[in-house]
mmCIF file of C-alpha atoms and ligand atoms in Angstrom:
data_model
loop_
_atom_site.group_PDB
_atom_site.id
_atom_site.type_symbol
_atom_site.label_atom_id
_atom_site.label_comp_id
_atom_site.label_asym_id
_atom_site.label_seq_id
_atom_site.Cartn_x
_atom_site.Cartn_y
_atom_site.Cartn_z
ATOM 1 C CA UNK K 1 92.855 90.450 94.033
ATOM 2 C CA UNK K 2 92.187 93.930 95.105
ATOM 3 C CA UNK K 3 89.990 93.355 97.954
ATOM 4 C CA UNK K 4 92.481 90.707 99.429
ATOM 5 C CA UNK K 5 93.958 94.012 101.629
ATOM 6 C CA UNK K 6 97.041 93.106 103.515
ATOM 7 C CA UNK K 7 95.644 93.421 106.798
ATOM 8 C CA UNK K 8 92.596 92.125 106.844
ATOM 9 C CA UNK K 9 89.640 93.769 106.085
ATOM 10 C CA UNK K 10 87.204 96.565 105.353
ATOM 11 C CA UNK K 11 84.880 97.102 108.015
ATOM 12 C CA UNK K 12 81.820 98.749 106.505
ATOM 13 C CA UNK K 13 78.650 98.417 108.934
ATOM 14 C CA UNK K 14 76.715 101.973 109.289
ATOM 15 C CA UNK K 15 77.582 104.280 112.333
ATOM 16 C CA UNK K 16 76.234 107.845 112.404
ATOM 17 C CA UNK K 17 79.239 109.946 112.650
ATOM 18 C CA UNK K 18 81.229 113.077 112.219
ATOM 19 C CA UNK K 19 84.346 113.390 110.876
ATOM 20 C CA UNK K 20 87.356 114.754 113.308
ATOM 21 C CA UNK K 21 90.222 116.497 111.687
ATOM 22 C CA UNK K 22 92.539 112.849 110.790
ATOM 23 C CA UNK K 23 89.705 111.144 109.298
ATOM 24 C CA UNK K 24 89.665 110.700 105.283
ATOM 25 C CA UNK K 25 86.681 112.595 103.055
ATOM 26 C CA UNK K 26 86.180 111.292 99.712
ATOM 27 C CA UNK K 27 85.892 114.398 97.685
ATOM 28 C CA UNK K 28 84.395 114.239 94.024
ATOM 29 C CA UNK K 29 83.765 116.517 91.517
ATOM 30 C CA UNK K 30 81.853 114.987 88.246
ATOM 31 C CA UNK K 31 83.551 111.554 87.786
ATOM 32 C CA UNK K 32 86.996 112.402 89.269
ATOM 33 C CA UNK K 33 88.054 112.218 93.043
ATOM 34 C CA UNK K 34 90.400 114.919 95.302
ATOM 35 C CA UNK K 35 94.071 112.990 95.737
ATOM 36 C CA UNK K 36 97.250 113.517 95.527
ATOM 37 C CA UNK K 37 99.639 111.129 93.156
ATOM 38 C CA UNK K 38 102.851 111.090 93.812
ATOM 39 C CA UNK K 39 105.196 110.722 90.679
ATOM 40 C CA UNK K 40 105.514 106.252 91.838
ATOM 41 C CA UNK K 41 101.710 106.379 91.497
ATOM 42 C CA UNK K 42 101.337 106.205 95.024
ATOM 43 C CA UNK K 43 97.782 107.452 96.215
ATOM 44 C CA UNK K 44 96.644 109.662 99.172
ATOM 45 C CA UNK K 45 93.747 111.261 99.864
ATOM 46 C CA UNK K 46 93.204 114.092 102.219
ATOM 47 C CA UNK K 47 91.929 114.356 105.475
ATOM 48 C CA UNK K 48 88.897 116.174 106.861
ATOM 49 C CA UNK K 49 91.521 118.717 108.686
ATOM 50 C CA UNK K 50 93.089 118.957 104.917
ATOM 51 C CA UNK K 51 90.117 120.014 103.135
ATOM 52 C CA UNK K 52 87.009 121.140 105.381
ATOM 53 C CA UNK K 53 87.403 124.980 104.708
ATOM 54 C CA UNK K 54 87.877 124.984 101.403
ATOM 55 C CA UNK K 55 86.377 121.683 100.040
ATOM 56 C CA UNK K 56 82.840 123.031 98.979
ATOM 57 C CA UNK K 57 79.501 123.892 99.359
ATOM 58 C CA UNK K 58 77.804 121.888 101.353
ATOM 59 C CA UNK K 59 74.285 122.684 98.819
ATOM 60 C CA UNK K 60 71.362 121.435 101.041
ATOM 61 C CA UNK K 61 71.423 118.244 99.197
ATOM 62 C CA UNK K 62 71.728 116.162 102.182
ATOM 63 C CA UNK K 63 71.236 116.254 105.921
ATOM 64 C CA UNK K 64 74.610 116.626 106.954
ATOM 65 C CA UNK K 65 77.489 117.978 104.664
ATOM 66 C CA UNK K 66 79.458 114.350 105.229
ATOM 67 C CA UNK K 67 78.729 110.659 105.588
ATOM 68 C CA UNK K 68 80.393 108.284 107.381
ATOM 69 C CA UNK K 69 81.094 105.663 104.501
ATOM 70 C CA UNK K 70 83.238 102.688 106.243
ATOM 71 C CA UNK K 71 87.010 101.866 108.475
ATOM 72 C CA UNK K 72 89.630 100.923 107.172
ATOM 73 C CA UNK K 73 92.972 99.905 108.782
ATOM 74 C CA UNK K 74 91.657 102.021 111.902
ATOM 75 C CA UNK K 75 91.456 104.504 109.520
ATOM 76 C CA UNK K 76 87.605 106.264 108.893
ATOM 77 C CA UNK K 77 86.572 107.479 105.601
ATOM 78 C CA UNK K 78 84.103 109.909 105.378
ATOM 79 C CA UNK K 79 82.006 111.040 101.849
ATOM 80 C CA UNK K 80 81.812 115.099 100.931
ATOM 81 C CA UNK K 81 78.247 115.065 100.072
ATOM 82 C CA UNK K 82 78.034 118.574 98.553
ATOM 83 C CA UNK K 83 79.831 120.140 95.622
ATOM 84 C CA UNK K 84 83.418 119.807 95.910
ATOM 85 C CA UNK K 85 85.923 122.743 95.467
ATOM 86 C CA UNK K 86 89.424 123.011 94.156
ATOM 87 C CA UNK K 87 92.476 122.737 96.235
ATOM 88 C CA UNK K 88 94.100 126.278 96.472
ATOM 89 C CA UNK K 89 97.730 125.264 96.564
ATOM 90 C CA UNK K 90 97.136 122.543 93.857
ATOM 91 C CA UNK K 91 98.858 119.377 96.072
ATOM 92 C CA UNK K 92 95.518 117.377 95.815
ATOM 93 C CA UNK K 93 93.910 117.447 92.515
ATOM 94 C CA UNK K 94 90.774 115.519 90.682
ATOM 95 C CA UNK K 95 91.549 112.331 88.572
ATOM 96 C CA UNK K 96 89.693 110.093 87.548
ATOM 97 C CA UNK K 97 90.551 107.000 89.743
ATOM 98 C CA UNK K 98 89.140 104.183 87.176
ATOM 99 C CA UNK K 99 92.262 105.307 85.219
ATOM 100 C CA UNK K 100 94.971 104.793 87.518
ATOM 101 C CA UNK K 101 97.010 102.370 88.013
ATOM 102 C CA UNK K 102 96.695 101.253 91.476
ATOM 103 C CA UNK K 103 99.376 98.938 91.624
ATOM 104 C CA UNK K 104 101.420 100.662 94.095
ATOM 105 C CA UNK K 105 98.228 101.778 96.360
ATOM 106 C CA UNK K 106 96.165 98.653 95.965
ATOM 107 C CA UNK K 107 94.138 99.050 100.073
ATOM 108 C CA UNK K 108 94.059 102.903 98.944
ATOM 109 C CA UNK K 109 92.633 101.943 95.605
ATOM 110 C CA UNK K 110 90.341 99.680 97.144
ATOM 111 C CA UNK K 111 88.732 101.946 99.145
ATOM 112 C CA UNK K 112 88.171 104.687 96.817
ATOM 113 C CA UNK K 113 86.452 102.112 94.718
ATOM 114 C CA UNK K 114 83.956 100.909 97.172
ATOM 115 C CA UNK K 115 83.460 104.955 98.256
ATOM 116 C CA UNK K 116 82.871 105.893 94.751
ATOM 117 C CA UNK K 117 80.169 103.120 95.033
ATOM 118 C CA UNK K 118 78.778 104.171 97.959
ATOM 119 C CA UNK K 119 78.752 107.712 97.082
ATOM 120 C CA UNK K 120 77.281 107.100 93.395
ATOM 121 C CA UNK K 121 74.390 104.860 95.247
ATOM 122 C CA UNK K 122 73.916 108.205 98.199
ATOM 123 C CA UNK K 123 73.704 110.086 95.493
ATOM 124 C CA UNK K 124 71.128 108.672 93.543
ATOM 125 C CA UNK K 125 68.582 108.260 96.206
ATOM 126 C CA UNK K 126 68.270 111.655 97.890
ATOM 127 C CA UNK K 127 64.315 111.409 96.879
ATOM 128 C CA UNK K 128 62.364 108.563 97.025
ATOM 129 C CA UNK K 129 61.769 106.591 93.578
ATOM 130 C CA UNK K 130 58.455 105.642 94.636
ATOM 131 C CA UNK K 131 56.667 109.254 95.000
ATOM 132 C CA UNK K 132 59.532 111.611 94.261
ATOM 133 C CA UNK K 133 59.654 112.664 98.139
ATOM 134 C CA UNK K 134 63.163 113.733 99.935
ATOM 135 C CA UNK K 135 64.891 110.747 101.852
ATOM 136 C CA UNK K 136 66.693 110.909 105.082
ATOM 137 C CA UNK K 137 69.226 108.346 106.485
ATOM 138 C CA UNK K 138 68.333 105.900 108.875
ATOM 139 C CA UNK K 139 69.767 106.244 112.450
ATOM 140 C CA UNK K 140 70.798 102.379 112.859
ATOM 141 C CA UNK K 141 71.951 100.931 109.518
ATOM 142 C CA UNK K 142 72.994 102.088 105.918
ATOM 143 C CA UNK K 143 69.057 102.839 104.613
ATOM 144 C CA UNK K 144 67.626 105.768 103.224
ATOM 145 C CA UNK K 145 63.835 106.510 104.211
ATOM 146 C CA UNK K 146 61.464 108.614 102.267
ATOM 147 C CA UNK K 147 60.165 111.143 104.740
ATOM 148 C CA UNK K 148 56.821 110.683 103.042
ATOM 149 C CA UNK K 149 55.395 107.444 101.858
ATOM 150 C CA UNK K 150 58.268 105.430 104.212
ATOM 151 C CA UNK K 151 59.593 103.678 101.178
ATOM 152 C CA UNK K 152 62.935 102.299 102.294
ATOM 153 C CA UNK K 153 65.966 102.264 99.850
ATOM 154 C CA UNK K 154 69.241 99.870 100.655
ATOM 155 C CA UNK K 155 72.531 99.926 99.300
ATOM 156 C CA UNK K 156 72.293 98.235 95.470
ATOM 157 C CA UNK K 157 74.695 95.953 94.166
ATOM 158 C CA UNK K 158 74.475 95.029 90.966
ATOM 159 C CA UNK K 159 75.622 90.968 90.407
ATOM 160 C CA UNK K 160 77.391 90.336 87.219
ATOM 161 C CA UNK K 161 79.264 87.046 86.271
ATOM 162 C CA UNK K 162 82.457 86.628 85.002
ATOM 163 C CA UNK K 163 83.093 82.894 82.936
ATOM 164 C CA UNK K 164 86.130 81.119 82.407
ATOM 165 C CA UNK K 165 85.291 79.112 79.263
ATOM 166 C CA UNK K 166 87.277 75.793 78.773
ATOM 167 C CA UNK K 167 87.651 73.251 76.642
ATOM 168 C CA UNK K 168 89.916 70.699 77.624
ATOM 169 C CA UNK K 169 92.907 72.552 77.606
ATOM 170 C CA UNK K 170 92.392 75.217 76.706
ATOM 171 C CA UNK K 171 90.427 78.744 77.750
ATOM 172 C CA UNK K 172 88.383 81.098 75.542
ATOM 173 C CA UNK K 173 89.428 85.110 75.684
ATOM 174 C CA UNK K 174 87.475 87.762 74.137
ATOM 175 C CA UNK K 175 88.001 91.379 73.918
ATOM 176 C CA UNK K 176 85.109 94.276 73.666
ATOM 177 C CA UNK K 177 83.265 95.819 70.928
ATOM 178 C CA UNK K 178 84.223 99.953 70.912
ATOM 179 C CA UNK K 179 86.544 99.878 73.194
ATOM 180 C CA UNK K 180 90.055 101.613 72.968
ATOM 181 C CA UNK K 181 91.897 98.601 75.116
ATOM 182 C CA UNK K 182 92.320 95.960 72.944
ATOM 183 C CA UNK K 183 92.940 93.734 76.712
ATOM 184 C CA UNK K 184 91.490 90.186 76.549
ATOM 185 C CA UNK K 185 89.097 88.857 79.158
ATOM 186 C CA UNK K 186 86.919 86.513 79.958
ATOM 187 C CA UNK K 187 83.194 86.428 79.016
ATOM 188 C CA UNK K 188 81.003 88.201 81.823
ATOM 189 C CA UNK K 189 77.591 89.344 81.669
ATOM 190 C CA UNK K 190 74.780 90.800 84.629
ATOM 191 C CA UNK K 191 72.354 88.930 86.023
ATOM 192 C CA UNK K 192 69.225 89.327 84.933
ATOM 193 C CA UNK K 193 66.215 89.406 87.420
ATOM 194 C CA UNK K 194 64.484 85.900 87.676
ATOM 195 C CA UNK K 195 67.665 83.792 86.824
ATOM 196 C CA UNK K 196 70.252 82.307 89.011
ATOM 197 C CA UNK K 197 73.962 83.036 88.513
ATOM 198 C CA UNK K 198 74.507 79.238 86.479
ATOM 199 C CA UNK K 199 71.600 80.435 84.571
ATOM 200 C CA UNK K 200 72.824 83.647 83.670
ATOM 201 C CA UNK K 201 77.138 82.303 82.858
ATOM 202 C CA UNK K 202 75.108 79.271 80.450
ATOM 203 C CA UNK K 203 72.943 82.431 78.722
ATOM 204 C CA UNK K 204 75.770 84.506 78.211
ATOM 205 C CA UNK K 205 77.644 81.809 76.755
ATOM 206 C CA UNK K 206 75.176 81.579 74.224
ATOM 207 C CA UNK K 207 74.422 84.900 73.702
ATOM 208 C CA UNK K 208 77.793 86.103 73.418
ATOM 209 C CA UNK K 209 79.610 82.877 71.476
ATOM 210 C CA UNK K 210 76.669 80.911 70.582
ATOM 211 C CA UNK K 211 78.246 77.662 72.550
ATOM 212 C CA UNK K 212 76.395 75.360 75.034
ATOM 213 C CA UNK K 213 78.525 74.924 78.747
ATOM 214 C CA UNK K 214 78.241 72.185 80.909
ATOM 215 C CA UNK K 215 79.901 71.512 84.323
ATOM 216 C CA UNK K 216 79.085 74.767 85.978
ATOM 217 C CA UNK K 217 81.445 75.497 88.968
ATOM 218 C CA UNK K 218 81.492 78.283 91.259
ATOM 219 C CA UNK K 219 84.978 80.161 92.119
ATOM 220 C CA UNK K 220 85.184 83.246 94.084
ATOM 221 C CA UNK K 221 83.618 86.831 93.545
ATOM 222 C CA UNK K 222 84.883 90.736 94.093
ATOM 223 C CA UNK K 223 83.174 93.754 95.211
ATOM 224 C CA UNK K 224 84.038 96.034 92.204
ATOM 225 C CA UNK K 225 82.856 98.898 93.343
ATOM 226 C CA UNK K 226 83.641 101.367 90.571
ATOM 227 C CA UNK K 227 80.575 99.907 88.340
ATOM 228 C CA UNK K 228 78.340 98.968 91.426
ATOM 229 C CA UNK K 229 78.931 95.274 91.088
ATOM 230 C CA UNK K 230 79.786 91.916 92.678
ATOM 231 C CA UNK K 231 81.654 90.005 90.052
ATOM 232 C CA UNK K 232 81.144 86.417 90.630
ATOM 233 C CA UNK K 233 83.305 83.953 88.782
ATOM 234 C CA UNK K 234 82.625 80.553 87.383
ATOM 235 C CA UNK K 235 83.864 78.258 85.505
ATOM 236 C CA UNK K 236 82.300 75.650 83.074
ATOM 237 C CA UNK K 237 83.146 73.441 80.309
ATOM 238 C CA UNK K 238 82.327 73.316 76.502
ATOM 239 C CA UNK K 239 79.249 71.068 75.416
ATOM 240 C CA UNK K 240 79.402 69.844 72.619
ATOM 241 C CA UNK K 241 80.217 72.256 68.879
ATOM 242 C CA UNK K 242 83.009 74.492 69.734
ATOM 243 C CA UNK K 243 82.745 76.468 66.431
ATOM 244 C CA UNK K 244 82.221 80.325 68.242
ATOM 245 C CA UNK K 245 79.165 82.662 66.764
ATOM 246 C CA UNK K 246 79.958 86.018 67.752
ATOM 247 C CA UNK K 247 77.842 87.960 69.081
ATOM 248 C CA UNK K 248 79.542 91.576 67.332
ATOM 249 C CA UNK K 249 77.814 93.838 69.148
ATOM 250 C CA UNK K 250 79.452 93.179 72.166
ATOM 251 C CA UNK K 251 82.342 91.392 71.116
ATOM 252 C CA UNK K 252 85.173 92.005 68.872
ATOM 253 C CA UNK K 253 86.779 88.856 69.205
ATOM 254 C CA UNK K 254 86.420 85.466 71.262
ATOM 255 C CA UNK K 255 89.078 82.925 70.509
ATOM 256 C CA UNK K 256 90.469 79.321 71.876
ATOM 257 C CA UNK K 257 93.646 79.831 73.522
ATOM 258 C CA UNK K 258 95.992 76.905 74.616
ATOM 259 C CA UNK K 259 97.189 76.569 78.042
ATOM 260 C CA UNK K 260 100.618 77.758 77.652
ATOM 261 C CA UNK K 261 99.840 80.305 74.772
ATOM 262 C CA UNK K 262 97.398 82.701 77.023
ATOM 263 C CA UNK K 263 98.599 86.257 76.215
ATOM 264 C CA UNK K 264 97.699 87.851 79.722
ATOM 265 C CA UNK K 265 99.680 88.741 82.801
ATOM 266 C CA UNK K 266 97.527 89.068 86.371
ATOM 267 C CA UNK K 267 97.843 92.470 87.829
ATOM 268 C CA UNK K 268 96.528 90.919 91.097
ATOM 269 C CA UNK K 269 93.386 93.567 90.422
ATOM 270 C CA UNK K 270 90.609 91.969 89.046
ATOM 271 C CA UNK K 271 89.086 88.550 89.772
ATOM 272 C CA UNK K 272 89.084 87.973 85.442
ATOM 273 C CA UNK K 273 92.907 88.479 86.248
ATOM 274 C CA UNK K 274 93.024 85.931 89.131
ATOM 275 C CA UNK K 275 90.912 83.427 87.047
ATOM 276 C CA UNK K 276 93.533 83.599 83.646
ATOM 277 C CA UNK K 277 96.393 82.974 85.823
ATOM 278 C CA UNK K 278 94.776 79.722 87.634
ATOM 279 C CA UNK K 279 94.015 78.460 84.248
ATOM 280 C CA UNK K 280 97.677 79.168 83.188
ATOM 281 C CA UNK K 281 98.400 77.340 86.265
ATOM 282 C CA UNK K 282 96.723 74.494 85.440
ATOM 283 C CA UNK K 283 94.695 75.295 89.282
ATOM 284 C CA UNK K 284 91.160 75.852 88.425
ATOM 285 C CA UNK K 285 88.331 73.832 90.003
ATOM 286 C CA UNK K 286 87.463 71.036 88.057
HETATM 287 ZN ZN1 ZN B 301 58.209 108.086 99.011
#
């Protein structure tokens, strides 16, 4: 999966730092991020030195114009915290990195995902929910403090499940409602507050293809950083009826799929990925 990086991995406790001329700033302007793509699809992304006199305002928004987000391969990446500005000879340019296809850049990939993340969640807390005051950062760990009521705000991960359905031998697919990719996947749902994760994989089930599960077993999860979640994947078993009820709001279609029929190929991306392929391997928990 994505976060398996070849060497090792992402070290992301909090230091208060600045960035020096070789260290990587995320850039982003609306939804896209500053990089240059080379014509193979590999990604790079520009240094402090590359970008720090013409990358943007720096609009009062925050404390300092940059934030030290995490290390990487000895490598630091830093967050532009202002508005970012174009690139005047046009090598680095904004994309939107949800769209690309990081198969070529996976431990770049990675960490522009968990940036974005980090960035999205700096971004929304530069006042304090609780009485609208500004926040500053905390000097020991990743925490913003409202300079007012003291109201402290961590990092927020959303936890969403993802379910590999299956029934004897074989797994259920569906694919999304209003969605342009007709890709199959697995069911998946968040967590609602007051439920555990079993609770929330045997309520989606329902919800979703009207079946009861049984058999409930945990499998691995993934920082997915692009929606602010940790994916957590299960699978379970069908109890009982396995005549599907679809739930066509969210759904388009949820079907049975034998063993040796599944119509998916792992990117080695996404846990869903991982968890088709160990079903097509006949290696899931069981
Ligand atoms: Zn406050």
């Amino acid at each position: 999966m994505l976060q398996d990086l070849e060497f090792g991995y992402l070290d992301n406790q909090y230091h208060p730092a600045q960035p020096q001329d070789g260290d990587i700033v995320i850039c982003v302007q609306g939804k896209n991020m500053l990089m240059h793509r080379a014509e193979d699809d590999t990604l790079s992304l520009p240094t402090w030195g590359q970008v720090k006199h013409w990358c943007g305002d720096w609009d009062q928004w925050f404390e300092e114009p940059t934030q030290y987000a995490f290390t990487m391969q000895e490598q630091r990446y830093f967050l532009f915290m202002g508005k970012a500005g174009q690139c005047p000879d046009g090598w680095f340019t904004y994309e939107n990195a949800t769209a690309l296809r990081p198969q070529t850049s996976r431990n770049i990939y990675f960490a522009m995902m968990t940036a974005w993340h980090l960035y999205t969640w700096y971004r929304v807390n530069r006042f304090c929910g609780a009485c609208g005051e500004k926040t500053v950062h905390d000097g020991k760990e990743r925490m913003m403090r409202c300079t007012s009521c003291g109201n402290m705000i961590f990092p927020r991960i959303a936890p969403a499940v993802i379910i590999g359905l299956t029934h004897g031998d074989k797994l259920m697919l569906s694919t999304y409602a209003g969605r342009d990719t007709k890709r199959y996947g697995l069911l998946a749902g968040f967590i609602e507050i007051g439920e555990t994760a079993e609770e929330a994989v045997a309520r989606e089930v329902m919800e979703e293809v009207g079946l009861k599960v049984k058999n409930i077993r945990y499998y691995k999860s993934q920082p997915w950083g692009v929606a602010g979640n940790l994916s957590i994947g299960y699978f379970c078993d069908l109890d009982g009826d396995d005549t599907v009820h679809l739930d066509e709001n969210e759904l388009s279609s949820a079907e049975w799929f034998p063993r040796n029929e599944i119509p998916y190929e792992d990117e080695g991306i996404s846990l869903t990925g991982e968890m088709i392929r160990i079903f097509q391997e006949g290696k899931e928990p069981k």
